[in-house]
Tab-separated table of C-alpha atoms and ligand atoms in Angstrom:
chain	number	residue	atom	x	y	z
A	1	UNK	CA	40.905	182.973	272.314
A	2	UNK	CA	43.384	185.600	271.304
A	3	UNK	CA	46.305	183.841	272.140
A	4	UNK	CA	46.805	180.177	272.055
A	5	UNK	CA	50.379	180.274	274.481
A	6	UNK	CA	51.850	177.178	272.959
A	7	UNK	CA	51.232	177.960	269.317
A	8	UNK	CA	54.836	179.149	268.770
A	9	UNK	CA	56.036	175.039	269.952
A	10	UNK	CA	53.247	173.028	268.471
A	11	UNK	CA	55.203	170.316	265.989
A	12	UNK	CA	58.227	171.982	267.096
A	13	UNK	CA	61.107	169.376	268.500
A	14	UNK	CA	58.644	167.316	269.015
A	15	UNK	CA	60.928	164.633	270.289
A	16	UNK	CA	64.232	165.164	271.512
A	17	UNK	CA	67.533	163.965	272.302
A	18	UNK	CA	66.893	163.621	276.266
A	19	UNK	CA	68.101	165.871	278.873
A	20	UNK	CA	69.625	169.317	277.755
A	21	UNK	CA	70.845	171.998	279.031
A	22	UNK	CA	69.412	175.615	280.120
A	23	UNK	CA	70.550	177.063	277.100
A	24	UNK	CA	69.551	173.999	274.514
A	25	UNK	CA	65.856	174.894	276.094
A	26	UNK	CA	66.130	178.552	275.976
A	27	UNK	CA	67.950	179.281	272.840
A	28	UNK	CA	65.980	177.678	270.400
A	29	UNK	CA	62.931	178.792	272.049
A	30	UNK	CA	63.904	182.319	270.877
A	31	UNK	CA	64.505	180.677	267.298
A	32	UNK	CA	60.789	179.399	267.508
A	33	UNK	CA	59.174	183.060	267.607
A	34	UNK	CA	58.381	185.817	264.861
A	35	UNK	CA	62.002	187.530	265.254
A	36	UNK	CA	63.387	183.383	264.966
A	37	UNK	CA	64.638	184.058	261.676
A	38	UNK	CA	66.496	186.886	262.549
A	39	UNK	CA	67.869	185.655	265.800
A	40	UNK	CA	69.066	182.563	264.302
A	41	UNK	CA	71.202	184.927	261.525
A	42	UNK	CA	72.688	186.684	264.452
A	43	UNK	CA	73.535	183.303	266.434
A	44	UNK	CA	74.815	181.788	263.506
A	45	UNK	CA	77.885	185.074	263.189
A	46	UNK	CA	78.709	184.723	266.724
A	47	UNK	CA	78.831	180.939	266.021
A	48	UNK	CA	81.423	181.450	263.380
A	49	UNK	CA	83.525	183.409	265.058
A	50	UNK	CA	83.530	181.008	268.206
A	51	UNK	CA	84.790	178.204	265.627
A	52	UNK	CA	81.191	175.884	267.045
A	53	UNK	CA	78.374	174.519	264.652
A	54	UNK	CA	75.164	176.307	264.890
A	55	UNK	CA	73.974	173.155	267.172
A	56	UNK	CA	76.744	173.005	269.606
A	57	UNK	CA	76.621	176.889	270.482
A	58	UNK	CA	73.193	176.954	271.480
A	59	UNK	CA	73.676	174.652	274.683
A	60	UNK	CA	76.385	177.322	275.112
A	61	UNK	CA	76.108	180.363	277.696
A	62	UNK	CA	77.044	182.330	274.763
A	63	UNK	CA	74.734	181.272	272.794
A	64	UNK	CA	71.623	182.078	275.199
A	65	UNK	CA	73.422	185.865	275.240
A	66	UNK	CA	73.786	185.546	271.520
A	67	UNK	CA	69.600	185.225	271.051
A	68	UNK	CA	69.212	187.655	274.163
A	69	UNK	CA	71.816	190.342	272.342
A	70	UNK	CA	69.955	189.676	268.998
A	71	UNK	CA	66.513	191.008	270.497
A	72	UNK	CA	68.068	194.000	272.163
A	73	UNK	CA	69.473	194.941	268.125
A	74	UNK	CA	66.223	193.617	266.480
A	75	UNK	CA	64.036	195.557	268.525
A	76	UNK	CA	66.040	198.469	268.954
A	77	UNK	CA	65.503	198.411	273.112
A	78	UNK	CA	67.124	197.069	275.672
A	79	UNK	CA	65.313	194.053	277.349
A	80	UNK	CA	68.478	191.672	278.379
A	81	UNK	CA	71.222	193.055	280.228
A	82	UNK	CA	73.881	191.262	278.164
A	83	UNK	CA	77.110	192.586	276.582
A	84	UNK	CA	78.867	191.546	273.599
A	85	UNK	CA	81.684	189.928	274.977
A	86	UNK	CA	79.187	187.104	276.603
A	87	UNK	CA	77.617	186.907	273.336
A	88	UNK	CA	80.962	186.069	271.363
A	89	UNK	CA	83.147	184.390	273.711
A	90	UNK	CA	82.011	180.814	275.332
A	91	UNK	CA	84.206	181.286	278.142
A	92	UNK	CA	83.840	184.605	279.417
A	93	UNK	CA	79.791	183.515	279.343
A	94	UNK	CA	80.160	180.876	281.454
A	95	UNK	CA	81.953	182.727	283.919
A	96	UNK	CA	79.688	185.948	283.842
A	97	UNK	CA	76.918	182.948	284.293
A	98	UNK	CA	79.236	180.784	287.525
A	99	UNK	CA	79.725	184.496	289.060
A	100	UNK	CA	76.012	184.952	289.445
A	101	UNK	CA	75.044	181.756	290.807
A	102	UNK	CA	74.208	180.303	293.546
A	103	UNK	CA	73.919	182.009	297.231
A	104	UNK	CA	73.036	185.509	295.512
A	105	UNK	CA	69.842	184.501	294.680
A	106	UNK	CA	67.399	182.899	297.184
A	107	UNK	CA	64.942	181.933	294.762
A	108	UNK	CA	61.134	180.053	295.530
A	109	UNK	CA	59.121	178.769	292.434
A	110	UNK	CA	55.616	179.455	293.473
A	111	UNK	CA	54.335	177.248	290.795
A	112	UNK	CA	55.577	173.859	289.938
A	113	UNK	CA	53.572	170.126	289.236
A	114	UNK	CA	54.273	166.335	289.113
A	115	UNK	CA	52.355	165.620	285.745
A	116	UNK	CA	52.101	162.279	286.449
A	117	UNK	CA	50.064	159.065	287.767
A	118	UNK	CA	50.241	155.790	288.038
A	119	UNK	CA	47.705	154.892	285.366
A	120	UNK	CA	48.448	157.819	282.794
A	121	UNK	CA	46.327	158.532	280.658
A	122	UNK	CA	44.153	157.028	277.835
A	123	UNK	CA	42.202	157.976	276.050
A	124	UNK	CA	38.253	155.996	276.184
A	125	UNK	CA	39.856	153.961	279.563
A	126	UNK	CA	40.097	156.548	281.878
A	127	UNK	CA	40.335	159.837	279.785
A	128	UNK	CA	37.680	162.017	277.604
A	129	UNK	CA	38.293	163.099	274.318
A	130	UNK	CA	38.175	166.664	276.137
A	131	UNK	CA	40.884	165.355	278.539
A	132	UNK	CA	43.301	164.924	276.266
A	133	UNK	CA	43.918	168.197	275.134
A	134	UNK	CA	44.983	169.084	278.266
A	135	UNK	CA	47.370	165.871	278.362
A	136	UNK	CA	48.375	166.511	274.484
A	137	UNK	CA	49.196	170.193	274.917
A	138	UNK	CA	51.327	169.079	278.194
A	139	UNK	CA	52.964	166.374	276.355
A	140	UNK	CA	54.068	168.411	273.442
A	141	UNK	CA	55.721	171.271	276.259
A	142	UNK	CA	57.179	168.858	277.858
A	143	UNK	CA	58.723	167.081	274.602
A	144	UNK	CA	59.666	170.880	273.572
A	145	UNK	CA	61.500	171.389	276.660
A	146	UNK	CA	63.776	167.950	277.449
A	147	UNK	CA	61.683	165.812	278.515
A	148	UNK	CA	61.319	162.905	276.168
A	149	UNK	CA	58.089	161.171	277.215
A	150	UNK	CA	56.097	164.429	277.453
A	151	UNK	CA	54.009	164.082	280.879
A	152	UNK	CA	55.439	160.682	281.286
A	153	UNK	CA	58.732	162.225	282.625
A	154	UNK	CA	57.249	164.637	284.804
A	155	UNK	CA	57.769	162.034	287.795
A	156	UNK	CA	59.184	163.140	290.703
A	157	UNK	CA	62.489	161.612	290.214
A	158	UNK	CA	62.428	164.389	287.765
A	159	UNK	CA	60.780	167.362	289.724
A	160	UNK	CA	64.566	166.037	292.212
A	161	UNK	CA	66.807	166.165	289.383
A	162	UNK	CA	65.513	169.501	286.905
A	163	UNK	CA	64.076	171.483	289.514
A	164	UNK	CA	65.730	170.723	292.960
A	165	UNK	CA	68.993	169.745	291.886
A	166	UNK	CA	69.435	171.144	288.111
A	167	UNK	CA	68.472	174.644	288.704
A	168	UNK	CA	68.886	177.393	291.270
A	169	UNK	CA	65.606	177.108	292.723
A	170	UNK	CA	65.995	177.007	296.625
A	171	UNK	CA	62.075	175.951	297.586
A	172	UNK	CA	59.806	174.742	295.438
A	173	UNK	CA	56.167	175.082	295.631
A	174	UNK	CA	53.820	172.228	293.701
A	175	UNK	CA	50.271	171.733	293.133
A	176	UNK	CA	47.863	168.696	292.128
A	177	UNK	CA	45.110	169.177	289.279
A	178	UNK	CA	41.686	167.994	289.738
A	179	UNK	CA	39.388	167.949	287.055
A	180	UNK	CA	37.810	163.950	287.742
A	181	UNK	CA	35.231	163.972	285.519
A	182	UNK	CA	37.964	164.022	282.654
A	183	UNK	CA	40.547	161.263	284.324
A	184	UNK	CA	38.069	158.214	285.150
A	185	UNK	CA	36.692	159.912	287.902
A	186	UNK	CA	40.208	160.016	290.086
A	187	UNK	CA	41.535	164.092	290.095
A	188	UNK	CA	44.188	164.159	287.409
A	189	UNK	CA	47.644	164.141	289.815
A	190	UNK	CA	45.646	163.212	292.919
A	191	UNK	CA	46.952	164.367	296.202
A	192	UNK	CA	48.407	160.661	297.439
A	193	UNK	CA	50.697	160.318	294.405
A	194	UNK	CA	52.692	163.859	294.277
A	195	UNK	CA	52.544	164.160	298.118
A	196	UNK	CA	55.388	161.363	297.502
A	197	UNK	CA	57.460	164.811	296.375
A	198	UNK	CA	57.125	165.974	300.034
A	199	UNK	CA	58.412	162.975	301.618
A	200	UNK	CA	61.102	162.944	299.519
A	201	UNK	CA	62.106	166.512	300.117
A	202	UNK	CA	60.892	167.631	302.664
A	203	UNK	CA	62.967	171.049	303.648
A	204	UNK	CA	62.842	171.819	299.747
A	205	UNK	CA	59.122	171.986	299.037
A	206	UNK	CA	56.143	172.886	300.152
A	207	UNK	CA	52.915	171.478	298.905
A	208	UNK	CA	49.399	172.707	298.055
A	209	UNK	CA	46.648	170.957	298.016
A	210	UNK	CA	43.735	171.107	295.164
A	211	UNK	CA	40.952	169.143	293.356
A	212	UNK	CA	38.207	170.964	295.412
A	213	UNK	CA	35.448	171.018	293.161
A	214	UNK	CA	32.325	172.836	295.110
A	215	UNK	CA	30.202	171.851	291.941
A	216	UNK	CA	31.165	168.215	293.399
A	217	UNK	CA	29.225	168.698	296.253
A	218	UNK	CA	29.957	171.655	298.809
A	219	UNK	CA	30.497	169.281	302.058
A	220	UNK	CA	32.224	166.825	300.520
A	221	UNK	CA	34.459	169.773	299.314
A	222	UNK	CA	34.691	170.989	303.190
A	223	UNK	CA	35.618	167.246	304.292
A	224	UNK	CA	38.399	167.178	301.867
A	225	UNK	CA	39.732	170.073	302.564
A	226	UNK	CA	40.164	168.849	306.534
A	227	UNK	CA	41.700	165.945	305.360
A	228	UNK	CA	44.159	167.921	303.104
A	229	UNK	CA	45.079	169.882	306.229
A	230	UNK	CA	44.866	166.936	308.975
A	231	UNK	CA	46.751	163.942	306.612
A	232	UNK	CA	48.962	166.181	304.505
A	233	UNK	CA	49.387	169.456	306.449
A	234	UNK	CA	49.226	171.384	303.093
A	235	UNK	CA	50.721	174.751	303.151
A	236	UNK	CA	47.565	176.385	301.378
A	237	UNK	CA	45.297	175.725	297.993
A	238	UNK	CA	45.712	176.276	295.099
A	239	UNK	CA	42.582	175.690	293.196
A	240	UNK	CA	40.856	176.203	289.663
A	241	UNK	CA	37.125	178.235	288.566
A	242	UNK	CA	36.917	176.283	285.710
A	243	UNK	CA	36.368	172.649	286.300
A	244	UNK	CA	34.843	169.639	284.230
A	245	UNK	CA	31.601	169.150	286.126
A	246	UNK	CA	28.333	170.292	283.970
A	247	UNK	CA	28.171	173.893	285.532
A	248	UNK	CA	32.181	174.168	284.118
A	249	UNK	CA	32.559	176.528	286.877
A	250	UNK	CA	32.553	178.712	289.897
A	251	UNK	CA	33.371	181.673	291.520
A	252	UNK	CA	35.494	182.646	294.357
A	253	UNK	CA	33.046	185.697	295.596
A	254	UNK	CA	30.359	182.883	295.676
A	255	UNK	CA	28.506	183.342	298.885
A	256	UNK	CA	26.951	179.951	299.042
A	257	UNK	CA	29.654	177.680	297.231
A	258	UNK	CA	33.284	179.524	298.112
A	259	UNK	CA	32.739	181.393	300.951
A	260	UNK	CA	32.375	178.352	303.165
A	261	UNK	CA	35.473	177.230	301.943
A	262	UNK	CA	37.247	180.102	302.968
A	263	UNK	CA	35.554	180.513	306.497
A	264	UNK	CA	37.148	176.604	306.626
A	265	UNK	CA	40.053	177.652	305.459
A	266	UNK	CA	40.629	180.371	308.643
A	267	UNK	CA	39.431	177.989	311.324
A	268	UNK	CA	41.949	175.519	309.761
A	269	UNK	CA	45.091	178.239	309.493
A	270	UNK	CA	44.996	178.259	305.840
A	271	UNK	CA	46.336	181.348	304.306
A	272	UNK	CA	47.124	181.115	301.210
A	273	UNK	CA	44.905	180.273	298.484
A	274	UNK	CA	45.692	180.910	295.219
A	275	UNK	CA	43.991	179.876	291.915
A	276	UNK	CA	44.919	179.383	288.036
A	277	UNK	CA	43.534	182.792	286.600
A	278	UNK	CA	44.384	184.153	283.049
A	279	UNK	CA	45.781	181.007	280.127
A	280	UNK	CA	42.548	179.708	278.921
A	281	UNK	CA	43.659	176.528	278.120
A	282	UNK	CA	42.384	172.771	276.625
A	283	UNK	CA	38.962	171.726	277.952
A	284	UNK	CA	38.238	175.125	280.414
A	285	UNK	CA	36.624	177.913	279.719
A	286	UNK	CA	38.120	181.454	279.255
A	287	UNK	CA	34.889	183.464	281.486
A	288	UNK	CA	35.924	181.361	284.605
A	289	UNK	CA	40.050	182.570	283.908
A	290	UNK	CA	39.484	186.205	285.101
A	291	UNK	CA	40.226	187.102	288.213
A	292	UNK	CA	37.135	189.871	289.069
A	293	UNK	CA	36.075	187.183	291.384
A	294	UNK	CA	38.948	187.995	293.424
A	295	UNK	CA	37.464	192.133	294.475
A	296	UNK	CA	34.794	190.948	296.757
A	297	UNK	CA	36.703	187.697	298.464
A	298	UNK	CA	39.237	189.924	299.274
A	299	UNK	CA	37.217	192.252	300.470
A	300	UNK	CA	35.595	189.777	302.929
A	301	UNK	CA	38.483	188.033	303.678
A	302	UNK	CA	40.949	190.164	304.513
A	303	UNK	CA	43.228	187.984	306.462
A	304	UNK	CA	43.555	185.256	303.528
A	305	UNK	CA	46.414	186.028	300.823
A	306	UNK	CA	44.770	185.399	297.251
A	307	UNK	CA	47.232	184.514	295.096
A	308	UNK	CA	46.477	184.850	290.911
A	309	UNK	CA	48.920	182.231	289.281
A	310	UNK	CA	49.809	182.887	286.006
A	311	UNK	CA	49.212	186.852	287.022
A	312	UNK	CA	46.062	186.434	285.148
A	313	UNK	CA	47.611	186.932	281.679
A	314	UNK	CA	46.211	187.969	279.238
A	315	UNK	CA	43.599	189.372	281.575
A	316	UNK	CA	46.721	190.414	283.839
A	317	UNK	CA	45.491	194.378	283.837
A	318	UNK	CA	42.168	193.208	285.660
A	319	UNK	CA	43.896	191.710	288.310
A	320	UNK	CA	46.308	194.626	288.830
A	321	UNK	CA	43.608	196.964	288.895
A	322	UNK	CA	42.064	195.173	291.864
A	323	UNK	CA	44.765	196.717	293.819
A	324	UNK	CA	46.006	199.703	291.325
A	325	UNK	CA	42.558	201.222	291.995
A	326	UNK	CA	42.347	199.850	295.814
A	327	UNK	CA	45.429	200.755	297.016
A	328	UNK	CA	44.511	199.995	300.674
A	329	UNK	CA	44.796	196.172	299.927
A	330	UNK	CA	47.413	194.169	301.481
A	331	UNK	CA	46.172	190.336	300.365
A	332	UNK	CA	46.535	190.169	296.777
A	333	UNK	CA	49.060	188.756	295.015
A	334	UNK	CA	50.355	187.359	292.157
A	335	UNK	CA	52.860	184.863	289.900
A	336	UNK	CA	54.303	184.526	287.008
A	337	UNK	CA	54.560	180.723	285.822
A	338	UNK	CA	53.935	180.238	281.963
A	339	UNK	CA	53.507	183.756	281.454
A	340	UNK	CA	57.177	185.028	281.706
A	341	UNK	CA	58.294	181.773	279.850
A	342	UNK	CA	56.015	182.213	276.879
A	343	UNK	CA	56.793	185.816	276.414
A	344	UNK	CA	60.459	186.911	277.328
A	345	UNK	CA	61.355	185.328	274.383
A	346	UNK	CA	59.398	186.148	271.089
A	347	UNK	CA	57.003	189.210	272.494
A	348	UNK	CA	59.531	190.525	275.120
A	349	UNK	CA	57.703	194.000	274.975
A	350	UNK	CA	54.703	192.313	275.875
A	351	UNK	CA	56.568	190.216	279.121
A	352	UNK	CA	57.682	194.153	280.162
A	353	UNK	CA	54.185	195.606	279.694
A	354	UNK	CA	52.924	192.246	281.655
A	355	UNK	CA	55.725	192.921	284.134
A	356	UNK	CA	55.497	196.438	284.309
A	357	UNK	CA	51.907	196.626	284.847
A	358	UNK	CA	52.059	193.820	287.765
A	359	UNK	CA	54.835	195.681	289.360
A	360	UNK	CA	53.072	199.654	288.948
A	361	UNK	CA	49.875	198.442	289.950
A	362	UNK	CA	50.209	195.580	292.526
A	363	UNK	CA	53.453	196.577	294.039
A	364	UNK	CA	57.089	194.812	293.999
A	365	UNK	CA	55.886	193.255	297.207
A	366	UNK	CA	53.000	191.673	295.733
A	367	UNK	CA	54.607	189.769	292.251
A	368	UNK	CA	56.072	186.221	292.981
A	369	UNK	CA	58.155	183.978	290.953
A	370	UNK	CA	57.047	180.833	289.675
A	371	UNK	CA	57.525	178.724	286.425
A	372	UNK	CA	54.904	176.012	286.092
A	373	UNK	CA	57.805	173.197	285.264
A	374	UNK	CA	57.935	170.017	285.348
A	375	UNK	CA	55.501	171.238	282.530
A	376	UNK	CA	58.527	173.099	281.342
A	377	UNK	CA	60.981	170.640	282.112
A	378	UNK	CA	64.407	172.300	284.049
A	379	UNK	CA	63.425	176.001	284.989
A	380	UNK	CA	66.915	176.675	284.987
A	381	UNK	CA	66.676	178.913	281.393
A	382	UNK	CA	63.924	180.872	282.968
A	383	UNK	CA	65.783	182.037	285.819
A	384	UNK	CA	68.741	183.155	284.018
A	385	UNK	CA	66.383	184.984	281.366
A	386	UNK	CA	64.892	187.213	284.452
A	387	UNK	CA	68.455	187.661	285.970
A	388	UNK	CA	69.030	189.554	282.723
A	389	UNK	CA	65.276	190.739	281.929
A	390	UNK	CA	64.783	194.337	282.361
A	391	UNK	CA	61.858	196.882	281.838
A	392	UNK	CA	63.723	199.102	278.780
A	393	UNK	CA	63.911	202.972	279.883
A	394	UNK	CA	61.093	203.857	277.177
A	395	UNK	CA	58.515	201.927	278.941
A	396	UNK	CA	59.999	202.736	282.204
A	397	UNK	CA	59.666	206.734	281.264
A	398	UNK	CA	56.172	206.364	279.568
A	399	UNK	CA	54.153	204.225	281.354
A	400	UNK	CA	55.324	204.442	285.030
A	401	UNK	CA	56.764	201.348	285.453
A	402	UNK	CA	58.879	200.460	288.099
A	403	UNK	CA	62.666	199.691	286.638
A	404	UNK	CA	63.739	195.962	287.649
A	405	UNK	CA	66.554	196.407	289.836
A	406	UNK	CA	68.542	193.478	291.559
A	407	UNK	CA	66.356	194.600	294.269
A	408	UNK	CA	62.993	194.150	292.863
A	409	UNK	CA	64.081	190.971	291.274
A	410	UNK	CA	64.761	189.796	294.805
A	411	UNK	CA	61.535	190.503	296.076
A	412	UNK	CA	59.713	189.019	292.857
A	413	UNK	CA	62.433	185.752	293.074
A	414	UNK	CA	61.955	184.218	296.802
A	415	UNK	CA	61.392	187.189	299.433
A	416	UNK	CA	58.039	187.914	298.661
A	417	UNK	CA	56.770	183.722	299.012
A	418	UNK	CA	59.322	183.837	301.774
A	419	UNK	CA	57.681	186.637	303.974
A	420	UNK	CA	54.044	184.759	303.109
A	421	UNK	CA	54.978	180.914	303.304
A	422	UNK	CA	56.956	181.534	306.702
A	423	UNK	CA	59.887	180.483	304.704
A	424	UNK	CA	63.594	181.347	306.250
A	425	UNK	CA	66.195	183.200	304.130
A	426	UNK	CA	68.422	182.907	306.636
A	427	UNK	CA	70.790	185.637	304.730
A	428	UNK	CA	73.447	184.679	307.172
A	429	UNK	CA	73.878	181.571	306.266
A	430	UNK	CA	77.238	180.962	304.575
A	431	UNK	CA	76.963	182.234	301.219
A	432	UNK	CA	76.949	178.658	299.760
A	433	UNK	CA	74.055	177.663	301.432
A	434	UNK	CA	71.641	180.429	300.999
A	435	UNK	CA	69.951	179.125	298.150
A	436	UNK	CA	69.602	176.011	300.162
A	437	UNK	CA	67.367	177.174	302.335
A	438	UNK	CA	64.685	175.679	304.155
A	439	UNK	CA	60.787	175.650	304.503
A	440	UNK	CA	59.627	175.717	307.583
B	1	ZN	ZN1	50.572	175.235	286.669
């Protein structure tokens, strides 16, 4: 493939100290890129001045502005709304950082996981050779990003501490992964362990079911999927084309193997279905990532929302052709887990282009948020990187890009998955509670 999304953290901080903050994620993860070099040199004079070791000001707010400030100069174009003052001074930072936080922002993570189950994963016991470079290149995000034990830590104790409690994500949206033929013949999170994240939180989250594998069998598919509904009440699907059966894959626009799925799926009030398109990662392969299976079950199925996690990318301008050429569409949507994160900050022309291109062609009302942690441990960083993200003027002028305004961003952070999950803003609510609000 063209673009192996990890490359840039493979060997890097391979184990860590344990928890860290926002900033000790994001900052050095802007260190890690092409332009590290040269953002470190910049962090390293603002470090000076603030009287802090290199170390100690990149778990600082200023530091994360510092690396943000440092692309802006590098690249000659505005990307990060930051000024100087929140680069050099600690305490203004912070307080630029408090001011913004929380009640302005009702934000929903389309995308998060549980990476975890009771009896992990091993190699020749119950996991292939291919299975572990799924497992391997989880491990080594997770270990990049705070989490210790790699995929061990991606419990959900965790998922309650990073994502509901340690960032300013209001709902949280999670996922299983099938894929049984790799795990011992048991889906890879199955459904009974991370529903445990539901009980536990139950106004927070929302869950989706997955694992349905028509290569497994269409009608045991079907009966799974009426379970999913009748024992979980699953807010919607979100599934995979590639799987680990012989065929490796299928197709969404299949008449014989998906369609019946999706008739199922309307009898059953299931709306949403969404599906990991674009990142061609580990054992899976890249044909079944693009999303031109999407056209016709649109199409047919016009009142099912079909959702393209990851926005596709690198094959993100397919899917936004699907609607920038068929304007008339209404279900089809996308989000932007792994793909913002591995972008914004070493190839932040590319994140605007991805952005831009999302937002031109599919709409502002059709781009969610989402961040595929636990995988990344606390999604905190993330969110305050697209609080300050911004399409620079140059693209904005050439290539017909929308700008992102604080109004956009509010559509892409929670009001979009609000208006399609049923969720409630409830933008009445005292200001301290409206990023507490609650699924329905
Ligand atoms: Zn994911």
């Amino acid at each position: 493939m063209e673009f192996n999304v990890f490359e840039y953290f493979k060997g890097y901080h391979r184990t860590t100290r344990g928890p860290m903050t926002p900033e000790e994620q994001g900052t050095p993860f802007f260190c890690a890129g092409h332009m590290g070099e040269r953002i470190t040199e910049h962090l390293d004079g603002y470090a000076a001045r603030a009287g802090l070791s290199r170390r100690n000001f990149i778990g600082t707010a200023s530091g994360f502005a510092a690396a943000m400030l440092a692309v802006n100069k590098i690249t000659g174009m505005n990307f990060f709304e930051v000024s100087e003052v929140e680069a050099a001074d600690p305490v203004a930072a912070k307080e630029i950082k408090v001011s913004r936080k929380p009640g302005q922002d009702f934000i929903v993570d389309a995308h998060t996981h549980i990476c975890t189950r009771k009896d992990g994963y091993v190699q020749g016991v119950n996991t292939t050779e291919k299975g572990m470079w799924f497992v391997q290149l989880l491990d080594d995000l997770g270990k990049s990003m705070g989490l210790p034990n790699g995929t061990k830590d991606m419990t959900p104790d965790n998922f309650g501490k990073l994502i509901l409690e340690g960032s300013d994500t209001s709902v949280a949206i999670f996922n299983p992964f099938g894929f049984r033929e790799d795990y011992g013949g048991k889906d890879m999170i199955p459904m009974e362990e991370q529903a445990e994240v539901k009980q536990r939180w139950p106004d927070r989250t929302l869950m989706l079911a997955g694992g349905l594998t028509p290569n497994q069998g269409l009608g045991p598919t079907l009966e799974r999927l009426q379970m999913y509904v009748e024992r979980y009440k699953i807010s919607g699907l979100k599934l995979y084309t590639f799987d680990s059966t012989p065929k490796r894959g299928w197709w969404f626009d299949d008449t014989k193997l998906a369609y019946p799925i999706w008739e199922r799926c309307r009898k059953l009030g299931v709306k949403n279905i969404g599906c990991h398109k674009g990142i061609p990662f580990g054992q899976f392969m890249a044909r079944y990532a693009h999303a031109e299976d999407f056209d016709a079950a649109a199409d047919d199925f016009r009142d099912l929302n079909f959702i393209a996690y990851h926005s596709a990318w690198p094959y993100h301008a397919e899917i936004a052709a699907l609607k920038g050429f068929k304007p008339q569409r209404t279900n089809l949507y996308c989000e932007v887990g792994s793909t913002f994160a591995a972008t914004v900050t070493s190839r932040p022309l590319e994140c605007a282009h991805v952005l831009g291109t999302l937002l031109r062609d599919l709409g502002p009302d059709y781009v969610m948020w989402g961040t595929d942690s636990l995988l990344w441990g606390n999604p905190q960083w993330q969110i305050e990187a697209f609080r300050k993200f911004q399409i620079p003027d140059q693209l904005v002028e050439g290539h017909g890009y929308p700008k992102l305004t604080d109004e956009v961003k509010a559509k892409v952070f929670g009001l979009n998955a609000a208006r399609i999950w049923n969720l409630k803003t409830t933008a009445q609510a005292p200001l301290e509670d409206r990023s507490r609000i609650v699924a329905v």
